């Protein structure tokens, strides 16, 4: 194969600096900033420590971004960690890492994000997506399967488990299919989609933050001096729930940090498409570092808005079926 034909068969460097930053913002900003404030408030009790967790997690992510900025400038090829592991530790290590990402890490994280999107959409539509489309009942004695909605006493006694297919699950699967299809399109299409989604996400954060400080009546900066006192904290373990007898601050802050790090997850995904970024030695470091700093600023601003409108106890008492952002709006 000649050098010319090899160039034609390679990836197209069609992503500029704006698109690269949009990929960072679009991959990172998602469920965490809208859902984790409740759990983190339950973990540490005070607005100050919630903010500290977001800042510390942001600094850790920034340290990673600085490292990746150097790596992507040195090796501006598609593949991200696969490329770095292959060159550092050999093909076996990178091979195993790649398949682990396909079967476990990326698969699980994309499913989780899709489900949270569907839950948020269902919340926005007042529960319209919870309709059961199919219900399967599995029995042990004798082993059988049926789709009966209401079971008799004898059937309930031998019931192993039931599976329900809801509109919520269909929406989640459709989201994965749609965005996978878009990612398979031309690189310029993917870049434009990333830009559009980034505008939407930043717009939502701006809407919540501006609305909280300007349009919401009853907001009070005095909320920042309060602690979570008796919030319901649905689903939060006693050992990491502020105010419980088993509570440990170190464990609680560590749990809050995990929530914040989930909110920053995805900053490294730009490395996966490094082979499609124009002028990679310049644009990749700027996008990685600048994008991570911008996200940290946005996260701190929106959490200021949350605590300006609601007390820590009110935030800790938000239902798991809702979000702090919706309550604020």
JSON list of N, CA and C in Angstrom, two decimals, residues 112-186:
[
{"chain": "A", "resi": 112, "resn": "UNK", "atom": "N", "xyz": [-26.67, 3.36, 31.69]},
{"chain": "A", "resi": 112, "resn": "UNK", "atom": "CA", "xyz": [-27.07, 4.17, 32.85]},
{"chain": "A", "resi": 112, "resn": "UNK", "atom": "C", "xyz": [-27.49, 5.57, 32.42]},
{"chain": "A", "resi": 113, "resn": "UNK", "atom": "N", "xyz": [-26.72, 6.18, 31.52]},
{"chain": "A", "resi": 113, "resn": "UNK", "atom": "CA", "xyz": [-27.06, 7.53, 31.05]},
{"chain": "A", "resi": 113, "resn": "UNK", "atom": "C", "xyz": [-28.38, 7.53, 30.30]},
{"chain": "A", "resi": 114, "resn": "UNK", "atom": "N", "xyz": [-28.59, 6.51, 29.46]},
{"chain": "A", "resi": 114, "resn": "UNK", "atom": "CA", "xyz": [-29.84, 6.42, 28.70]},
{"chain": "A", "resi": 114, "resn": "UNK", "atom": "C", "xyz": [-31.05, 6.26, 29.62]},
{"chain": "A", "resi": 115, "resn": "UNK", "atom": "N", "xyz": [-30.90, 5.44, 30.65]},
{"chain": "A", "resi": 115, "resn": "UNK", "atom": "CA", "xyz": [-32.00, 5.24, 31.61]},
{"chain": "A", "resi": 115, "resn": "UNK", "atom": "C", "xyz": [-32.30, 6.52, 32.37]},
{"chain": "A", "resi": 116, "resn": "UNK", "atom": "N", "xyz": [-31.25, 7.21, 32.81]},
{"chain": "A", "resi": 116, "resn": "UNK", "atom": "CA", "xyz": [-31.47, 8.47, 33.54]},
{"chain": "A", "resi": 116, "resn": "UNK", "atom": "C", "xyz": [-32.14, 9.50, 32.64]},
{"chain": "A", "resi": 117, "resn": "UNK", "atom": "N", "xyz": [-31.75, 9.53, 31.35]},
{"chain": "A", "resi": 117, "resn": "UNK", "atom": "CA", "xyz": [-32.42, 10.45, 30.41]},
{"chain": "A", "resi": 117, "resn": "UNK", "atom": "C", "xyz": [-33.90, 10.11, 30.31]},
{"chain": "A", "resi": 118, "resn": "UNK", "atom": "N", "xyz": [-34.21, 8.81, 30.19]},
{"chain": "A", "resi": 118, "resn": "UNK", "atom": "CA", "xyz": [-35.61, 8.40, 30.09]},
{"chain": "A", "resi": 118, "resn": "UNK", "atom": "C", "xyz": [-36.38, 8.73, 31.36]},
{"chain": "A", "resi": 119, "resn": "UNK", "atom": "N", "xyz": [-35.75, 8.54, 32.52]},
{"chain": "A", "resi": 119, "resn": "UNK", "atom": "CA", "xyz": [-36.40, 8.88, 33.80]},
{"chain": "A", "resi": 119, "resn": "UNK", "atom": "C", "xyz": [-36.67, 10.39, 33.87]},
{"chain": "A", "resi": 120, "resn": "UNK", "atom": "N", "xyz": [-35.70, 11.18, 33.43]},
{"chain": "A", "resi": 120, "resn": "UNK", "atom": "CA", "xyz": [-35.89, 12.63, 33.44]},
{"chain": "A", "resi": 120, "resn": "UNK", "atom": "C", "xyz": [-37.00, 13.06, 32.49]},
{"chain": "A", "resi": 121, "resn": "UNK", "atom": "N", "xyz": [-37.04, 12.45, 31.31]},
{"chain": "A", "resi": 121, "resn": "UNK", "atom": "CA", "xyz": [-38.10, 12.77, 30.36]},
{"chain": "A", "resi": 121, "resn": "UNK", "atom": "C", "xyz": [-39.46, 12.35, 30.90]},
{"chain": "A", "resi": 122, "resn": "UNK", "atom": "N", "xyz": [-39.50, 11.18, 31.55]},
{"chain": "A", "resi": 122, "resn": "UNK", "atom": "CA", "xyz": [-40.75, 10.72, 32.17]},
{"chain": "A", "resi": 122, "resn": "UNK", "atom": "C", "xyz": [-41.20, 11.67, 33.27]},
{"chain": "A", "resi": 123, "resn": "UNK", "atom": "N", "xyz": [-40.25, 12.16, 34.04]},
{"chain": "A", "resi": 123, "resn": "UNK", "atom": "CA", "xyz": [-40.56, 13.13, 35.10]},
{"chain": "A", "resi": 123, "resn": "UNK", "atom": "C", "xyz": [-41.13, 14.41, 34.50]},
{"chain": "A", "resi": 124, "resn": "UNK", "atom": "N", "xyz": [-40.53, 14.86, 33.40]},
{"chain": "A", "resi": 124, "resn": "UNK", "atom": "CA", "xyz": [-41.00, 16.07, 32.71]},
{"chain": "A", "resi": 124, "resn": "UNK", "atom": "C", "xyz": [-42.40, 15.87, 32.15]},
{"chain": "A", "resi": 125, "resn": "UNK", "atom": "N", "xyz": [-42.71, 14.64, 31.70]},
{"chain": "A", "resi": 125, "resn": "UNK", "atom": "CA", "xyz": [-44.02, 14.34, 31.12]},
{"chain": "A", "resi": 125, "resn": "UNK", "atom": "C", "xyz": [-45.01, 13.81, 32.15]},
{"chain": "A", "resi": 126, "resn": "UNK", "atom": "N", "xyz": [-44.69, 14.00, 33.45]},
{"chain": "A", "resi": 126, "resn": "UNK", "atom": "CA", "xyz": [-45.59, 13.60, 34.54]},
{"chain": "A", "resi": 126, "resn": "UNK", "atom": "C", "xyz": [-45.96, 12.12, 34.52]},
{"chain": "A", "resi": 127, "resn": "UNK", "atom": "N", "xyz": [-44.94, 11.26, 34.29]},
{"chain": "A", "resi": 127, "resn": "UNK", "atom": "CA", "xyz": [-45.15, 9.82, 34.39]},
{"chain": "A", "resi": 127, "resn": "UNK", "atom": "C", "xyz": [-45.75, 9.16, 33.18]},
{"chain": "A", "resi": 128, "resn": "UNK", "atom": "N", "xyz": [-45.77, 9.84, 32.04]},
{"chain": "A", "resi": 128, "resn": "UNK", "atom": "CA", "xyz": [-46.42, 9.28, 30.84]},
{"chain": "A", "resi": 128, "resn": "UNK", "atom": "C", "xyz": [-45.68, 8.08, 30.26]},
{"chain": "A", "resi": 129, "resn": "UNK", "atom": "N", "xyz": [-44.41, 7.89, 30.64]},
{"chain": "A", "resi": 129, "resn": "UNK", "atom": "CA", "xyz": [-43.62, 6.81, 30.04]},
{"chain": "A", "resi": 129, "resn": "UNK", "atom": "C", "xyz": [-43.57, 5.55, 30.90]},
{"chain": "A", "resi": 130, "resn": "UNK", "atom": "N", "xyz": [-44.35, 5.49, 31.96]},
{"chain": "A", "resi": 130, "resn": "UNK", "atom": "CA", "xyz": [-44.32, 4.33, 32.84]},
{"chain": "A", "resi": 130, "resn": "UNK", "atom": "C", "xyz": [-45.31, 3.24, 32.44]},
{"chain": "A", "resi": 131, "resn": "UNK", "atom": "N", "xyz": [-45.94, 3.38, 31.29]},
{"chain": "A", "resi": 131, "resn": "UNK", "atom": "CA", "xyz": [-46.94, 2.40, 30.86]},
{"chain": "A", "resi": 131, "resn": "UNK", "atom": "C", "xyz": [-46.27, 1.06, 30.58]},
{"chain": "A", "resi": 132, "resn": "UNK", "atom": "N", "xyz": [-46.84, -0.02, 31.13]},
{"chain": "A", "resi": 132, "resn": "UNK", "atom": "CA", "xyz": [-46.31, -1.37, 30.95]},
{"chain": "A", "resi": 132, "resn": "UNK", "atom": "C", "xyz": [-46.77, -1.91, 29.60]},
{"chain": "A", "resi": 133, "resn": "UNK", "atom": "N", "xyz": [-45.81, -2.28, 28.75]},
{"chain": "A", "resi": 133, "resn": "UNK", "atom": "CA", "xyz": [-46.13, -2.82, 27.43]},
{"chain": "A", "resi": 133, "resn": "UNK", "atom": "C", "xyz": [-46.23, -4.34, 27.46]},
{"chain": "A", "resi": 134, "resn": "UNK", "atom": "N", "xyz": [-45.43, -4.96, 28.31]},
{"chain": "A", "resi": 134, "resn": "UNK", "atom": "CA", "xyz": [-45.42, -6.42, 28.39]},
{"chain": "A", "resi": 134, "resn": "UNK", "atom": "C", "xyz": [-44.95, -6.84, 29.77]},
{"chain": "A", "resi": 135, "resn": "UNK", "atom": "N", "xyz": [-45.62, -7.87, 30.32]},
{"chain": "A", "resi": 135, "resn": "UNK", "atom": "CA", "xyz": [-45.20, -8.41, 31.62]},
{"chain": "A", "resi": 135, "resn": "UNK", "atom": "C", "xyz": [-45.06, -9.91, 31.50]},
{"chain": "A", "resi": 136, "resn": "UNK", "atom": "N", "xyz": [-43.88, -10.42, 31.86]},
{"chain": "A", "resi": 136, "resn": "UNK", "atom": "CA", "xyz": [-43.62, -11.85, 31.83]},
{"chain": "A", "resi": 136, "resn": "UNK", "atom": "C", "xyz": [-43.46, -12.37, 33.25]},
{"chain": "A", "resi": 137, "resn": "UNK", "atom": "N", "xyz": [-44.21, -13.43, 33.59]},
{"chain": "A", "resi": 137, "resn": "UNK", "atom": "CA", "xyz": [-44.13, -14.07, 34.90]},
{"chain": "A", "resi": 137, "resn": "UNK", "atom": "C", "xyz": [-43.46, -15.43, 34.75]},
{"chain": "A", "resi": 138, "resn": "UNK", "atom": "N", "xyz": [-42.43, -15.69, 35.53]},
{"chain": "A", "resi": 138, "resn": "UNK", "atom": "CA", "xyz": [-41.71, -16.95, 35.48]},
{"chain": "A", "resi": 138, "resn": "UNK", "atom": "C", "xyz": [-42.01, -17.75, 36.75]},
{"chain": "A", "resi": 139, "resn": "UNK", "atom": "N", "xyz": [-42.46, -19.01, 36.56]},
{"chain": "A", "resi": 139, "resn": "UNK", "atom": "CA", "xyz": [-42.88, -19.85, 37.69]},
{"chain": "A", "resi": 139, "resn": "UNK", "atom": "C", "xyz": [-41.95, -21.05, 37.82]},
{"chain": "A", "resi": 140, "resn": "UNK", "atom": "N", "xyz": [-41.85, -21.55, 39.07]},
{"chain": "A", "resi": 140, "resn": "UNK", "atom": "CA", "xyz": [-40.95, -22.67, 39.35]},
{"chain": "A", "resi": 140, "resn": "UNK", "atom": "C", "xyz": [-41.66, -24.02, 39.37]},
{"chain": "A", "resi": 141, "resn": "UNK", "atom": "N", "xyz": [-42.93, -24.06, 39.68]},
{"chain": "A", "resi": 141, "resn": "UNK", "atom": "CA", "xyz": [-43.62, -25.35, 39.89]},
{"chain": "A", "resi": 141, "resn": "UNK", "atom": "C", "xyz": [-45.00, -25.36, 39.22]},
{"chain": "A", "resi": 142, "resn": "UNK", "atom": "N", "xyz": [-45.10, -25.96, 38.03]},
{"chain": "A", "resi": 142, "resn": "UNK", "atom": "CA", "xyz": [-44.01, -26.35, 37.13]},
{"chain": "A", "resi": 142, "resn": "UNK", "atom": "C", "xyz": [-43.45, -25.12, 36.44]},
{"chain": "A", "resi": 143, "resn": "UNK", "atom": "N", "xyz": [-42.26, -25.27, 35.87]},
{"chain": "A", "resi": 143, "resn": "UNK", "atom": "CA", "xyz": [-41.67, -24.10, 35.22]},
{"chain": "A", "resi": 143, "resn": "UNK", "atom": "C", "xyz": [-42.52, -23.68, 34.03]},
{"chain": "A", "resi": 144, "resn": "UNK", "atom": "N", "xyz": [-42.93, -22.43, 34.04]},
{"chain": "A", "resi": 144, "resn": "UNK", "atom": "CA", "xyz": [-43.76, -21.91, 32.96]},
{"chain": "A", "resi": 144, "resn": "UNK", "atom": "C", "xyz": [-43.63, -20.39, 32.92]},
{"chain": "A", "resi": 145, "resn": "UNK", "atom": "N", "xyz": [-44.12, -19.83, 31.83]},
{"chain": "A", "resi": 145, "resn": "UNK", "atom": "CA", "xyz": [-44.09, -18.38, 31.63]},
{"chain": "A", "resi": 145, "resn": "UNK", "atom": "C", "xyz": [-45.45, -17.94, 31.12]},
{"chain": "A", "resi": 146, "resn": "UNK", "atom": "N", "xyz": [-45.97, -16.86, 31.69]},
{"chain": "A", "resi": 146, "resn": "UNK", "atom": "CA", "xyz": [-47.19, -16.28, 31.15]},
{"chain": "A", "resi": 146, "resn": "UNK", "atom": "C", "xyz": [-47.14, -14.76, 31.21]},
{"chain": "A", "resi": 147, "resn": "UNK", "atom": "N", "xyz": [-48.15, -14.14, 30.64]},
{"chain": "A", "resi": 147, "resn": "UNK", "atom": "CA", "xyz": [-48.21, -12.66, 30.60]},
{"chain": "A", "resi": 147, "resn": "UNK", "atom": "C", "xyz": [-49.41, -12.14, 31.37]},
{"chain": "A", "resi": 148, "resn": "UNK", "atom": "N", "xyz": [-49.92, -12.91, 32.32]},
{"chain": "A", "resi": 148, "resn": "UNK", "atom": "CA", "xyz": [-51.09, -12.51, 33.09]},
{"chain": "A", "resi": 148, "resn": "UNK", "atom": "C", "xyz": [-50.71, -11.38, 34.04]},
{"chain": "A", "resi": 149, "resn": "UNK", "atom": "N", "xyz": [-51.49, -10.32, 34.04]},
{"chain": "A", "resi": 149, "resn": "UNK", "atom": "CA", "xyz": [-51.19, -9.17, 34.89]},
{"chain": "A", "resi": 149, "resn": "UNK", "atom": "C", "xyz": [-51.50, -9.45, 36.35]},
{"chain": "A", "resi": 150, "resn": "UNK", "atom": "N", "xyz": [-52.63, -10.12, 36.61]},
{"chain": "A", "resi": 150, "resn": "UNK", "atom": "CA", "xyz": [-53.04, -10.40, 37.98]},
{"chain": "A", "resi": 150, "resn": "UNK", "atom": "C", "xyz": [-52.96, -11.90, 38.23]},
{"chain": "A", "resi": 151, "resn": "UNK", "atom": "N", "xyz": [-52.18, -12.31, 39.24]},
{"chain": "A", "resi": 151, "resn": "UNK", "atom": "CA", "xyz": [-51.93, -13.72, 39.51]},
{"chain": "A", "resi": 151, "resn": "UNK", "atom": "C", "xyz": [-52.83, -14.23, 40.62]},
{"chain": "A", "resi": 152, "resn": "UNK", "atom": "N", "xyz": [-53.11, -15.55, 40.57]},
{"chain": "A", "resi": 152, "resn": "UNK", "atom": "CA", "xyz": [-53.84, -16.19, 41.65]},
{"chain": "A", "resi": 152, "resn": "UNK", "atom": "C", "xyz": [-52.89, -16.47, 42.81]},
{"chain": "A", "resi": 153, "resn": "UNK", "atom": "N", "xyz": [-53.44, -16.90, 43.96]},
{"chain": "A", "resi": 153, "resn": "UNK", "atom": "CA", "xyz": [-52.60, -17.18, 45.13]},
{"chain": "A", "resi": 153, "resn": "UNK", "atom": "C", "xyz": [-51.62, -18.31, 44.85]},
{"chain": "A", "resi": 154, "resn": "UNK", "atom": "N", "xyz": [-52.07, -19.36, 44.15]},
{"chain": "A", "resi": 154, "resn": "UNK", "atom": "CA", "xyz": [-51.18, -20.48, 43.85]},
{"chain": "A", "resi": 154, "resn": "UNK", "atom": "C", "xyz": [-50.06, -20.06, 42.90]},
{"chain": "A", "resi": 155, "resn": "UNK", "atom": "N", "xyz": [-50.40, -19.20, 41.96]},
{"chain": "A", "resi": 155, "resn": "UNK", "atom": "CA", "xyz": [-49.37, -18.71, 41.03]},
{"chain": "A", "resi": 155, "resn": "UNK", "atom": "C", "xyz": [-48.35, -17.83, 41.75]},
{"chain": "A", "resi": 156, "resn": "UNK", "atom": "N", "xyz": [-48.81, -17.00, 42.66]},
{"chain": "A", "resi": 156, "resn": "UNK", "atom": "CA", "xyz": [-47.90, -16.14, 43.41]},
{"chain": "A", "resi": 156, "resn": "UNK", "atom": "C", "xyz": [-46.94, -16.96, 44.27]},
{"chain": "A", "resi": 157, "resn": "UNK", "atom": "N", "xyz": [-47.42, -18.12, 44.76]},
{"chain": "A", "resi": 157, "resn": "UNK", "atom": "CA", "xyz": [-46.59, -18.97, 45.62]},
{"chain": "A", "resi": 157, "resn": "UNK", "atom": "C", "xyz": [-45.42, -19.58, 44.84]},
{"chain": "A", "resi": 158, "resn": "UNK", "atom": "N", "xyz": [-45.61, -19.86, 43.55]},
{"chain": "A", "resi": 158, "resn": "UNK", "atom": "CA", "xyz": [-44.55, -20.47, 42.75]},
{"chain": "A", "resi": 158, "resn": "UNK", "atom": "C", "xyz": [-43.86, -19.48, 41.82]},
{"chain": "A", "resi": 159, "resn": "UNK", "atom": "N", "xyz": [-44.15, -18.18, 42.01]},
{"chain": "A", "resi": 159, "resn": "UNK", "atom": "CA", "xyz": [-43.55, -17.16, 41.15]},
{"chain": "A", "resi": 159, "resn": "UNK", "atom": "C", "xyz": [-42.06, -17.00, 41.46]},
{"chain": "A", "resi": 160, "resn": "UNK", "atom": "N", "xyz": [-41.22, -17.14, 40.45]},
{"chain": "A", "resi": 160, "resn": "UNK", "atom": "CA", "xyz": [-39.78, -16.90, 40.61]},
{"chain": "A", "resi": 160, "resn": "UNK", "atom": "C", "xyz": [-39.48, -15.41, 40.51]},
{"chain": "A", "resi": 161, "resn": "UNK", "atom": "N", "xyz": [-39.89, -14.81, 39.42]},
{"chain": "A", "resi": 161, "resn": "UNK", "atom": "CA", "xyz": [-39.72, -13.36, 39.25]},
{"chain": "A", "resi": 161, "resn": "UNK", "atom": "C", "xyz": [-40.58, -12.91, 38.07]},
{"chain": "A", "resi": 162, "resn": "UNK", "atom": "N", "xyz": [-40.79, -11.61, 38.01]},
{"chain": "A", "resi": 162, "resn": "UNK", "atom": "CA", "xyz": [-41.54, -11.01, 36.92]},
{"chain": "A", "resi": 162, "resn": "UNK", "atom": "C", "xyz": [-40.66, -9.99, 36.21]},
{"chain": "A", "resi": 163, "resn": "UNK", "atom": "N", "xyz": [-40.90, -9.86, 34.92]},
{"chain": "A", "resi": 163, "resn": "UNK", "atom": "CA", "xyz": [-40.18, -8.85, 34.13]},
{"chain": "A", "resi": 163, "resn": "UNK", "atom": "C", "xyz": [-41.20, -7.98, 33.41]},
{"chain": "A", "resi": 164, "resn": "UNK", "atom": "N", "xyz": [-41.03, -6.66, 33.55]},
{"chain": "A", "resi": 164, "resn": "UNK", "atom": "CA", "xyz": [-41.93, -5.72, 32.88]},
{"chain": "A", "resi": 164, "resn": "UNK", "atom": "C", "xyz": [-41.17, -4.91, 31.84]},
{"chain": "A", "resi": 165, "resn": "UNK", "atom": "N", "xyz": [-41.72, -4.84, 30.65]},
{"chain": "A", "resi": 165, "resn": "UNK", "atom": "CA", "xyz": [-41.19, -3.98, 29.60]},
{"chain": "A", "resi": 165, "resn": "UNK", "atom": "C", "xyz": [-42.05, -2.73, 29.54]},
{"chain": "A", "resi": 166, "resn": "UNK", "atom": "N", "xyz": [-41.44, -1.58, 29.78]},
{"chain": "A", "resi": 166, "resn": "UNK", "atom": "CA", "xyz": [-42.19, -0.33, 29.83]},
{"chain": "A", "resi": 166, "resn": "UNK", "atom": "C", "xyz": [-41.75, 0.61, 28.71]},
{"chain": "A", "resi": 167, "resn": "UNK", "atom": "N", "xyz": [-42.57, 1.61, 28.49]},
{"chain": "A", "resi": 167, "resn": "UNK", "atom": "CA", "xyz": [-42.22, 2.64, 27.50]},
{"chain": "A", "resi": 167, "resn": "UNK", "atom": "C", "xyz": [-40.91, 3.32, 27.88]},
{"chain": "A", "resi": 168, "resn": "UNK", "atom": "N", "xyz": [-40.65, 3.41, 29.18]},
{"chain": "A", "resi": 168, "resn": "UNK", "atom": "CA", "xyz": [-39.42, 4.02, 29.68]},
{"chain": "A", "resi": 168, "resn": "UNK", "atom": "C", "xyz": [-38.19, 3.31, 29.12]},
{"chain": "A", "resi": 169, "resn": "UNK", "atom": "N", "xyz": [-38.21, 1.98, 29.13]},
{"chain": "A", "resi": 169, "resn": "UNK", "atom": "CA", "xyz": [-37.08, 1.21, 28.62]},
{"chain": "A", "resi": 169, "resn": "UNK", "atom": "C", "xyz": [-36.92, 1.37, 27.11]},
{"chain": "A", "resi": 170, "resn": "UNK", "atom": "N", "xyz": [-38.05, 1.43, 26.40]},
{"chain": "A", "resi": 170, "resn": "UNK", "atom": "CA", "xyz": [-38.00, 1.61, 24.95]},
{"chain": "A", "resi": 170, "resn": "UNK", "atom": "C", "xyz": [-37.35, 2.95, 24.61]},
{"chain": "A", "resi": 171, "resn": "UNK", "atom": "N", "xyz": [-37.72, 3.99, 25.33]},
{"chain": "A", "resi": 171, "resn": "UNK", "atom": "CA", "xyz": [-37.13, 5.31, 25.10]},
{"chain": "A", "resi": 171, "resn": "UNK", "atom": "C", "xyz": [-35.62, 5.28, 25.34]},
{"chain": "A", "resi": 172, "resn": "UNK", "atom": "N", "xyz": [-35.19, 4.61, 26.42]},
{"chain": "A", "resi": 172, "resn": "UNK", "atom": "CA", "xyz": [-33.76, 4.51, 26.72]},
{"chain": "A", "resi": 172, "resn": "UNK", "atom": "C", "xyz": [-33.01, 3.80, 25.60]},
{"chain": "A", "resi": 173, "resn": "UNK", "atom": "N", "xyz": [-33.56, 2.70, 25.10]},
{"chain": "A", "resi": 173, "resn": "UNK", "atom": "CA", "xyz": [-32.92, 1.96, 24.01]},
{"chain": "A", "resi": 173, "resn": "UNK", "atom": "C", "xyz": [-32.87, 2.81, 22.74]},
{"chain": "A", "resi": 174, "resn": "UNK", "atom": "N", "xyz": [-33.95, 3.52, 22.45]},
{"chain": "A", "resi": 174, "resn": "UNK", "atom": "CA", "xyz": [-33.99, 4.38, 21.26]},
{"chain": "A", "resi": 174, "resn": "UNK", "atom": "C", "xyz": [-32.92, 5.47, 21.32]},
{"chain": "A", "resi": 175, "resn": "UNK", "atom": "N", "xyz": [-32.69, 6.02, 22.51]},
{"chain": "A", "resi": 175, "resn": "UNK", "atom": "CA", "xyz": [-31.66, 7.04, 22.65]},
{"chain": "A", "resi": 175, "resn": "UNK", "atom": "C", "xyz": [-30.28, 6.48, 22.29]},
{"chain": "A", "resi": 176, "resn": "UNK", "atom": "N", "xyz": [-30.01, 5.26, 22.75]},
{"chain": "A", "resi": 176, "resn": "UNK", "atom": "CA", "xyz": [-28.72, 4.63, 22.43]},
{"chain": "A", "resi": 176, "resn": "UNK", "atom": "C", "xyz": [-28.60, 4.40, 20.93]},
{"chain": "A", "resi": 177, "resn": "UNK", "atom": "N", "xyz": [-29.66, 3.90, 20.31]},
{"chain": "A", "resi": 177, "resn": "UNK", "atom": "CA", "xyz": [-29.65, 3.63, 18.87]},
{"chain": "A", "resi": 177, "resn": "UNK", "atom": "C", "xyz": [-29.46, 4.92, 18.07]},
{"chain": "A", "resi": 178, "resn": "UNK", "atom": "N", "xyz": [-30.19, 5.97, 18.45]},
{"chain": "A", "resi": 178, "resn": "UNK", "atom": "CA", "xyz": [-30.11, 7.24, 17.71]},
{"chain": "A", "resi": 178, "resn": "UNK", "atom": "C", "xyz": [-28.71, 7.83, 17.77]},
{"chain": "A", "resi": 179, "resn": "UNK", "atom": "N", "xyz": [-28.14, 7.89, 18.98]},
{"chain": "A", "resi": 179, "resn": "UNK", "atom": "CA", "xyz": [-26.83, 8.53, 19.10]},
{"chain": "A", "resi": 179, "resn": "UNK", "atom": "C", "xyz": [-25.70, 7.65, 18.58]},
{"chain": "A", "resi": 180, "resn": "UNK", "atom": "N", "xyz": [-25.88, 6.33, 18.61]},
{"chain": "A", "resi": 180, "resn": "UNK", "atom": "CA", "xyz": [-24.89, 5.46, 17.97]},
{"chain": "A", "resi": 180, "resn": "UNK", "atom": "C", "xyz": [-24.89, 5.69, 16.46]},
{"chain": "A", "resi": 181, "resn": "UNK", "atom": "N", "xyz": [-26.08, 5.82, 15.88]},
{"chain": "A", "resi": 181, "resn": "UNK", "atom": "CA", "xyz": [-26.20, 6.09, 14.44]},
{"chain": "A", "resi": 181, "resn": "UNK", "atom": "C", "xyz": [-25.55, 7.42, 14.08]},
{"chain": "A", "resi": 182, "resn": "UNK", "atom": "N", "xyz": [-25.79, 8.44, 14.90]},
{"chain": "A", "resi": 182, "resn": "UNK", "atom": "CA", "xyz": [-25.19, 9.75, 14.63]},
{"chain": "A", "resi": 182, "resn": "UNK", "atom": "C", "xyz": [-23.66, 9.69, 14.70]},
{"chain": "A", "resi": 183, "resn": "UNK", "atom": "N", "xyz": [-23.14, 8.89, 15.64]},
{"chain": "A", "resi": 183, "resn": "UNK", "atom": "CA", "xyz": [-21.68, 8.76, 15.77]},
{"chain": "A", "resi": 183, "resn": "UNK", "atom": "C", "xyz": [-21.06, 8.00, 14.61]},
{"chain": "A", "resi": 184, "resn": "UNK", "atom": "N", "xyz": [-21.88, 7.22, 13.91]},
{"chain": "A", "resi": 184, "resn": "UNK", "atom": "CA", "xyz": [-21.39, 6.48, 12.74]},
{"chain": "A", "resi": 184, "resn": "UNK", "atom": "C", "xyz": [-21.40, 7.34, 11.48]},
{"chain": "A", "resi": 185, "resn": "UNK", "atom": "N", "xyz": [-22.01, 8.51, 11.56]},
{"chain": "A", "resi": 185, "resn": "UNK", "atom": "CA", "xyz": [-22.08, 9.41, 10.41]},
{"chain": "A", "resi": 185, "resn": "UNK", "atom": "C", "xyz": [-20.73, 10.09, 10.19]},
{"chain": "A", "resi": 186, "resn": "UNK", "atom": "N", "xyz": [-20.67, 10.96, 9.21]},
{"chain": "A", "resi": 186, "resn": "UNK", "atom": "CA", "xyz": [-19.45, 11.71, 8.91]},
{"chain": "A", "resi": 186, "resn": "UNK", "atom": "C", "xyz": [-19.01, 12.50, 10.13]}
]
